[in-house]
Amino acid sequence: MLGVMIMPKQPTIHLLSNPQSLAQAAADMVVEFSRLSAAHKDDFHLVLSGGSTPIALFTLLAEPEMRQRVPWSRVHVWWADERCVPATDPESNYGQTYAHLLSIAPIPPENVHRAKGELAPEVAARDYESQIAEAGNPYFDLILLGLGNDGHTASLFPGQVNEGETTRRVIAVTADYAGRPANRVTLTPMAINGSKHVVFLVAGAGKSQAVFDSLRGVHNPLAHPAQRIVPIYGSVTWLLDDAAGMMLRV
Ligand code: 6PG
């Protein structure tokens, strides 16, 4: 019996002229994909990234013209990772999303699934994993990921492959980056690679080397964690501003 070789699809790369047009492209994808799910009477499971890049996206989605196009009652919001801090902490990814979007959009509270950063890391990871299980281990419809200057994505960092990355949906990790909280909870490649659409949102010249290494560098998922993101059936899209994508042009 010949084994079935599933060839991963090549990523789609879009270069946008600036961070605002990048955010607009991402917002248009959220609107389009969520409306398609709702049209089929399906819930739409949206996973958000943390960090500063998605703030422009959240702000756009909160604006009346975009906000009214999203079928919020069908949307379930999750996070790709969370820092182990209380939701009220300025470093909380949930807290940032709440401030810029969830405090404004009419999403049912029960549709907001946050990793509880106030808990001990391992407890928070198991709790978040049980939330996903209680939701029926849905295939995430759209996962938005960022990329650090060092090439990390979610909380998957270069040089460290964590126990559980291929056997669990959520793990607790520790990593030092840009003075941000070191203890984190993150979706694993196993969870991310079961999704339908993964979209990397990357802006700024500081990310250009990490983008190049992830997309055009040697295949080394240990060094380049974005290379661990290979959805089994889903697609991968990179939305880059010109600065982040400048090394791809040469
Ligand atoms: C986090 C994020 C992380 C982020 C990148 C990029 O919790 O920090 O999930 O993976 O997406 O570090 O962050 P910026 O958008 O701030 O550059």
Short mmCIF file of C-alpha atoms and ligand atoms in Angstrom, two decimals:
data_model
loop_
_atom_site.label_atom_id
_atom_site.label_comp_id
_atom_site.label_asym_id
_atom_site.label_seq_id
_atom_site.Cartn_x
_atom_site.Cartn_y
_atom_site.Cartn_z
CA MET A 1 0.00 0.00 0.00
CA LEU A 2 1.63 3.20 -1.11
CA GLY A 3 1.63 5.79 1.63
CA VAL A 4 -0.21 8.98 0.81
CA MET A 5 2.28 11.83 0.63
CA ILE A 6 0.59 15.06 1.61
CA MET A 7 2.63 17.80 0.01
CA PRO A 8 2.37 21.01 2.02
CA LYS A 9 1.04 23.88 -0.06
CA GLN A 10 3.45 26.72 -0.75
CA PRO A 11 2.74 29.83 1.33
CA THR A 12 1.03 32.75 -0.39
CA ILE A 13 2.94 36.00 0.12
CA HIS A 14 1.34 39.44 -0.14
CA LEU A 15 3.49 42.56 0.12
CA LEU A 16 1.53 45.60 1.33
CA SER A 17 2.90 49.13 1.08
CA ASN A 18 2.68 50.00 4.79
CA PRO A 19 1.47 48.69 8.19
CA GLN A 20 -1.96 50.30 7.78
CA SER A 21 -2.65 48.58 4.46
CA LEU A 22 -1.37 45.37 6.06
CA ALA A 23 -3.94 45.77 8.85
CA GLN A 24 -6.66 46.51 6.29
CA ALA A 25 -5.83 43.35 4.33
CA ALA A 26 -6.00 41.31 7.53
CA ALA A 27 -9.30 42.92 8.56
CA ASP A 28 -10.76 42.15 5.13
CA MET A 29 -9.75 38.49 5.58
CA VAL A 30 -11.40 38.31 9.01
CA VAL A 31 -14.61 39.80 7.59
CA GLU A 32 -14.62 37.55 4.51
CA PHE A 33 -13.82 34.30 6.30
CA SER A 34 -16.19 34.94 9.21
CA ARG A 35 -19.07 35.80 6.86
CA LEU A 36 -18.41 32.64 4.83
CA SER A 37 -18.58 30.53 8.01
CA ALA A 38 -21.77 32.25 9.15
CA ALA A 39 -23.34 31.76 5.71
CA HIS A 40 -22.89 28.03 6.29
CA LYS A 41 -24.34 28.43 9.80
CA ASP A 42 -20.97 27.52 11.23
CA ASP A 43 -19.19 29.07 14.14
CA PHE A 44 -15.99 30.88 13.21
CA HIS A 45 -13.02 30.11 15.42
CA LEU A 46 -10.53 32.96 15.16
CA VAL A 47 -7.12 32.80 16.86
CA LEU A 48 -5.38 36.12 17.47
CA SER A 49 -1.70 36.81 17.91
CA GLY A 50 -0.28 39.01 20.61
CA GLY A 51 2.34 41.72 20.44
CA SER A 52 1.97 45.16 18.89
CA THR A 53 1.44 44.34 15.20
CA PRO A 54 -2.23 43.30 15.46
CA ILE A 55 -3.31 46.47 17.34
CA ALA A 56 -3.95 48.27 14.02
CA LEU A 57 -6.09 45.30 12.96
CA PHE A 58 -8.09 45.35 16.21
CA THR A 59 -8.68 49.09 15.83
CA LEU A 60 -9.95 48.64 12.28
CA LEU A 61 -12.30 45.79 13.26
CA ALA A 62 -13.70 47.95 16.05
CA GLU A 63 -14.63 50.77 13.68
CA PRO A 64 -18.41 50.86 12.91
CA GLU A 65 -18.07 50.23 9.15
CA MET A 66 -15.99 47.04 9.64
CA ARG A 67 -17.57 46.04 12.96
CA GLN A 68 -21.06 45.76 11.52
CA ARG A 69 -19.83 43.39 8.77
CA VAL A 70 -18.59 40.73 11.19
CA PRO A 71 -21.18 38.17 12.40
CA TRP A 72 -19.95 38.47 16.01
CA SER A 73 -22.55 36.08 17.45
CA ARG A 74 -20.85 33.32 15.41
CA VAL A 75 -17.28 34.37 16.17
CA HIS A 76 -15.22 32.60 18.84
CA VAL A 77 -11.97 34.32 19.76
CA TRP A 78 -8.86 32.50 21.01
CA TRP A 79 -5.21 33.52 21.35
CA ALA A 80 -2.14 31.89 19.81
CA ASP A 81 -0.29 32.54 23.03
CA GLU A 82 -0.56 34.46 26.27
CA ARG A 83 1.88 35.89 28.72
CA CYS A 84 1.51 34.52 32.27
CA VAL A 85 0.27 37.78 33.74
CA PRO A 86 -3.20 38.87 34.92
CA ALA A 87 -5.66 40.01 32.25
CA THR A 88 -5.36 43.56 33.61
CA ASP A 89 -1.59 43.61 33.12
CA PRO A 90 -0.42 45.87 30.23
CA GLU A 91 1.53 42.86 28.91
CA SER A 92 -1.59 40.69 28.61
CA ASN A 93 -2.44 39.76 25.00
CA TYR A 94 -6.07 39.29 26.05
CA GLY A 95 -6.02 42.67 27.82
CA GLN A 96 -4.68 44.37 24.68
CA THR A 97 -7.38 42.77 22.50
CA TYR A 98 -10.06 43.72 25.00
CA ALA A 99 -8.94 47.34 25.12
CA HIS A 100 -8.82 47.79 21.33
CA LEU A 101 -11.59 45.45 20.12
CA LEU A 102 -13.49 43.21 22.53
CA SER A 103 -14.68 46.09 24.72
CA ILE A 104 -16.33 47.53 21.59
CA ALA A 105 -17.42 44.64 19.36
CA PRO A 106 -20.75 42.95 20.27
CA ILE A 107 -19.20 39.51 20.78
CA PRO A 108 -20.96 37.25 23.31
CA PRO A 109 -18.74 36.93 26.42
CA GLU A 110 -19.01 33.14 26.22
CA ASN A 111 -17.35 33.31 22.81
CA VAL A 112 -14.17 34.79 24.25
CA HIS A 113 -11.75 32.03 25.27
CA ARG A 114 -8.72 33.43 27.02
CA ALA A 115 -5.75 31.61 28.44
CA LYS A 116 -5.81 32.51 32.13
CA GLY A 117 -2.44 34.16 32.56
CA GLU A 118 -3.09 34.68 36.25
CA LEU A 119 -2.76 30.93 36.86
CA ALA A 120 0.52 29.04 37.24
CA PRO A 121 1.88 28.32 33.73
CA GLU A 122 1.22 24.56 33.70
CA VAL A 123 -2.24 25.06 35.23
CA ALA A 124 -3.02 27.77 32.68
CA ALA A 125 -1.90 25.50 29.85
CA ARG A 126 -4.08 22.60 31.00
CA ASP A 127 -7.02 24.95 31.56
CA TYR A 128 -6.69 26.47 28.07
CA GLU A 129 -6.36 22.99 26.56
CA SER A 130 -9.55 21.91 28.37
CA GLN A 131 -11.36 25.00 27.05
CA ILE A 132 -10.43 23.89 23.52
CA ALA A 133 -11.63 20.35 24.30
CA GLU A 134 -14.90 21.66 25.76
CA ALA A 135 -15.41 23.58 22.48
CA GLY A 136 -15.13 20.24 20.70
CA ASN A 137 -11.47 20.57 19.66
CA PRO A 138 -12.58 22.70 16.73
CA TYR A 139 -10.44 23.15 13.69
CA PHE A 140 -9.47 26.77 14.03
CA ASP A 141 -10.81 28.58 10.98
CA LEU A 142 -8.28 31.41 10.91
CA ILE A 143 -5.10 31.74 12.96
CA LEU A 144 -3.28 35.07 12.90
CA LEU A 145 0.37 34.80 13.91
CA GLY A 146 3.10 37.35 14.43
CA LEU A 147 6.85 36.95 13.98
CA GLY A 148 9.51 38.22 16.35
CA ASN A 149 12.76 39.79 15.18
CA ASP A 150 14.38 36.52 16.32
CA GLY A 151 11.97 34.48 14.21
CA HIS A 152 9.73 33.22 17.00
CA THR A 153 6.03 32.84 16.35
CA ALA A 154 3.31 32.46 18.97
CA SER A 155 5.60 31.44 21.83
CA LEU A 156 7.65 28.98 19.80
CA PHE A 157 11.22 30.25 20.04
CA PRO A 158 14.38 29.56 18.06
CA GLY A 159 16.71 26.93 19.50
CA GLN A 160 14.07 25.32 21.69
CA VAL A 161 11.62 22.62 20.71
CA ASN A 162 9.42 22.09 23.72
CA GLU A 163 8.13 18.79 25.00
CA GLY A 164 4.56 18.41 23.85
CA GLU A 165 4.78 20.47 20.65
CA THR A 166 3.58 17.50 18.59
CA THR A 167 1.46 15.73 21.19
CA ARG A 168 -0.46 18.49 22.98
CA ARG A 169 -2.51 21.48 21.80
CA VAL A 170 -1.24 23.82 24.51
CA ILE A 171 2.02 23.95 26.45
CA ALA A 172 3.68 26.25 28.96
CA VAL A 173 7.04 27.68 27.92
CA THR A 174 9.66 30.06 29.26
CA ALA A 175 11.58 32.39 26.99
CA ASP A 176 13.19 35.81 27.25
CA TYR A 177 12.31 38.21 24.45
CA ALA A 178 12.31 41.98 24.27
CA GLY A 179 11.77 42.34 27.99
CA ARG A 180 8.34 40.73 27.72
CA PRO A 181 7.07 38.29 30.39
CA ALA A 182 9.13 35.10 30.15
CA ASN A 183 6.47 32.62 31.31
CA ARG A 184 3.93 31.96 28.55
CA VAL A 185 1.23 29.60 27.38
CA THR A 186 1.19 28.80 23.67
CA LEU A 187 -0.69 26.83 21.06
CA THR A 188 1.59 24.16 19.68
CA PRO A 189 2.39 23.33 16.06
CA MET A 190 0.01 20.38 16.51
CA ALA A 191 -2.86 22.77 17.28
CA ILE A 192 -1.90 25.35 14.67
CA ASN A 193 -1.30 22.81 11.89
CA GLY A 194 -4.86 21.52 12.25
CA SER A 195 -6.28 24.88 11.22
CA LYS A 196 -7.84 25.91 7.92
CA HIS A 197 -5.98 29.17 7.33
CA VAL A 198 -2.81 30.48 8.98
CA VAL A 199 -1.96 34.11 8.28
CA PHE A 200 1.31 35.68 9.41
CA LEU A 201 1.06 39.44 9.96
CA VAL A 202 4.55 40.95 9.87
CA ALA A 203 5.54 44.60 9.64
CA GLY A 204 8.79 46.53 9.95
CA ALA A 205 12.36 46.32 8.66
CA GLY A 206 13.45 44.71 11.92
CA LYS A 207 11.59 41.55 10.87
CA SER A 208 13.06 41.34 7.34
CA GLN A 209 15.85 38.89 8.20
CA ALA A 210 13.49 36.66 10.20
CA VAL A 211 11.01 36.71 7.30
CA PHE A 212 13.76 35.80 4.82
CA ASP A 213 15.11 33.02 7.06
CA SER A 214 11.61 31.62 7.63
CA LEU A 215 10.64 31.62 3.95
CA ARG A 216 13.88 31.43 1.95
CA GLY A 217 16.46 30.24 4.50
CA VAL A 218 17.70 26.73 5.03
CA HIS A 219 15.06 24.34 6.27
CA ASN A 220 15.74 24.32 9.99
CA PRO A 221 12.56 24.39 12.10
CA LEU A 222 14.65 24.40 15.28
CA ALA A 223 16.24 27.69 14.29
CA HIS A 224 13.22 29.06 12.41
CA PRO A 225 10.01 28.17 14.32
CA ALA A 226 7.71 29.52 11.59
CA GLN A 227 8.93 26.51 9.56
CA ARG A 228 7.15 24.27 12.11
CA ILE A 229 3.86 25.77 10.89
CA VAL A 230 2.79 23.46 8.06
CA PRO A 231 -1.00 23.02 8.15
CA ILE A 232 -1.99 19.48 7.17
CA TYR A 233 -4.90 20.59 5.01
CA GLY A 234 -4.94 24.34 5.49
CA SER A 235 -3.26 27.28 3.80
CA VAL A 236 -0.50 29.64 4.90
CA THR A 237 -0.50 33.28 3.89
CA TRP A 238 2.12 35.89 4.76
CA LEU A 239 0.90 39.48 4.87
CA LEU A 240 4.04 41.61 4.91
CA ASP A 241 4.61 45.31 4.65
CA ASP A 242 7.34 46.39 2.20
CA ALA A 243 9.87 46.81 5.01
CA ALA A 244 9.39 43.33 6.45
CA GLY A 245 9.45 41.80 2.98
CA MET A 246 12.35 43.78 1.56
CA MET A 247 14.83 40.87 1.59
CA LEU A 248 12.43 38.75 -0.45
CA ARG A 249 12.66 41.20 -3.33
CA VAL A 250 16.37 40.83 -3.99
C1 6PG B 1 3.56 37.64 21.96
C2 6PG B 1 3.17 37.25 20.57
C3 6PG B 1 4.39 37.08 19.74
C4 6PG B 1 4.35 38.25 18.77
C5 6PG B 1 5.70 38.52 18.17
C6 6PG B 1 5.68 39.81 17.35
O1 6PG B 1 2.87 37.23 22.90
O2 6PG B 1 4.54 38.40 22.07
O3 6PG B 1 2.25 36.37 20.40
O4 6PG B 1 4.51 35.87 19.05
O5 6PG B 1 3.41 37.97 17.75
O6 6PG B 1 6.62 38.67 19.25
O7 6PG B 1 5.38 40.87 18.24
P1 6PG B 1 5.25 42.39 17.70
O8 6PG B 1 4.02 42.40 16.83
O9 6PG B 1 5.10 43.21 18.93
O10 6PG B 1 6.52 42.67 16.92
#
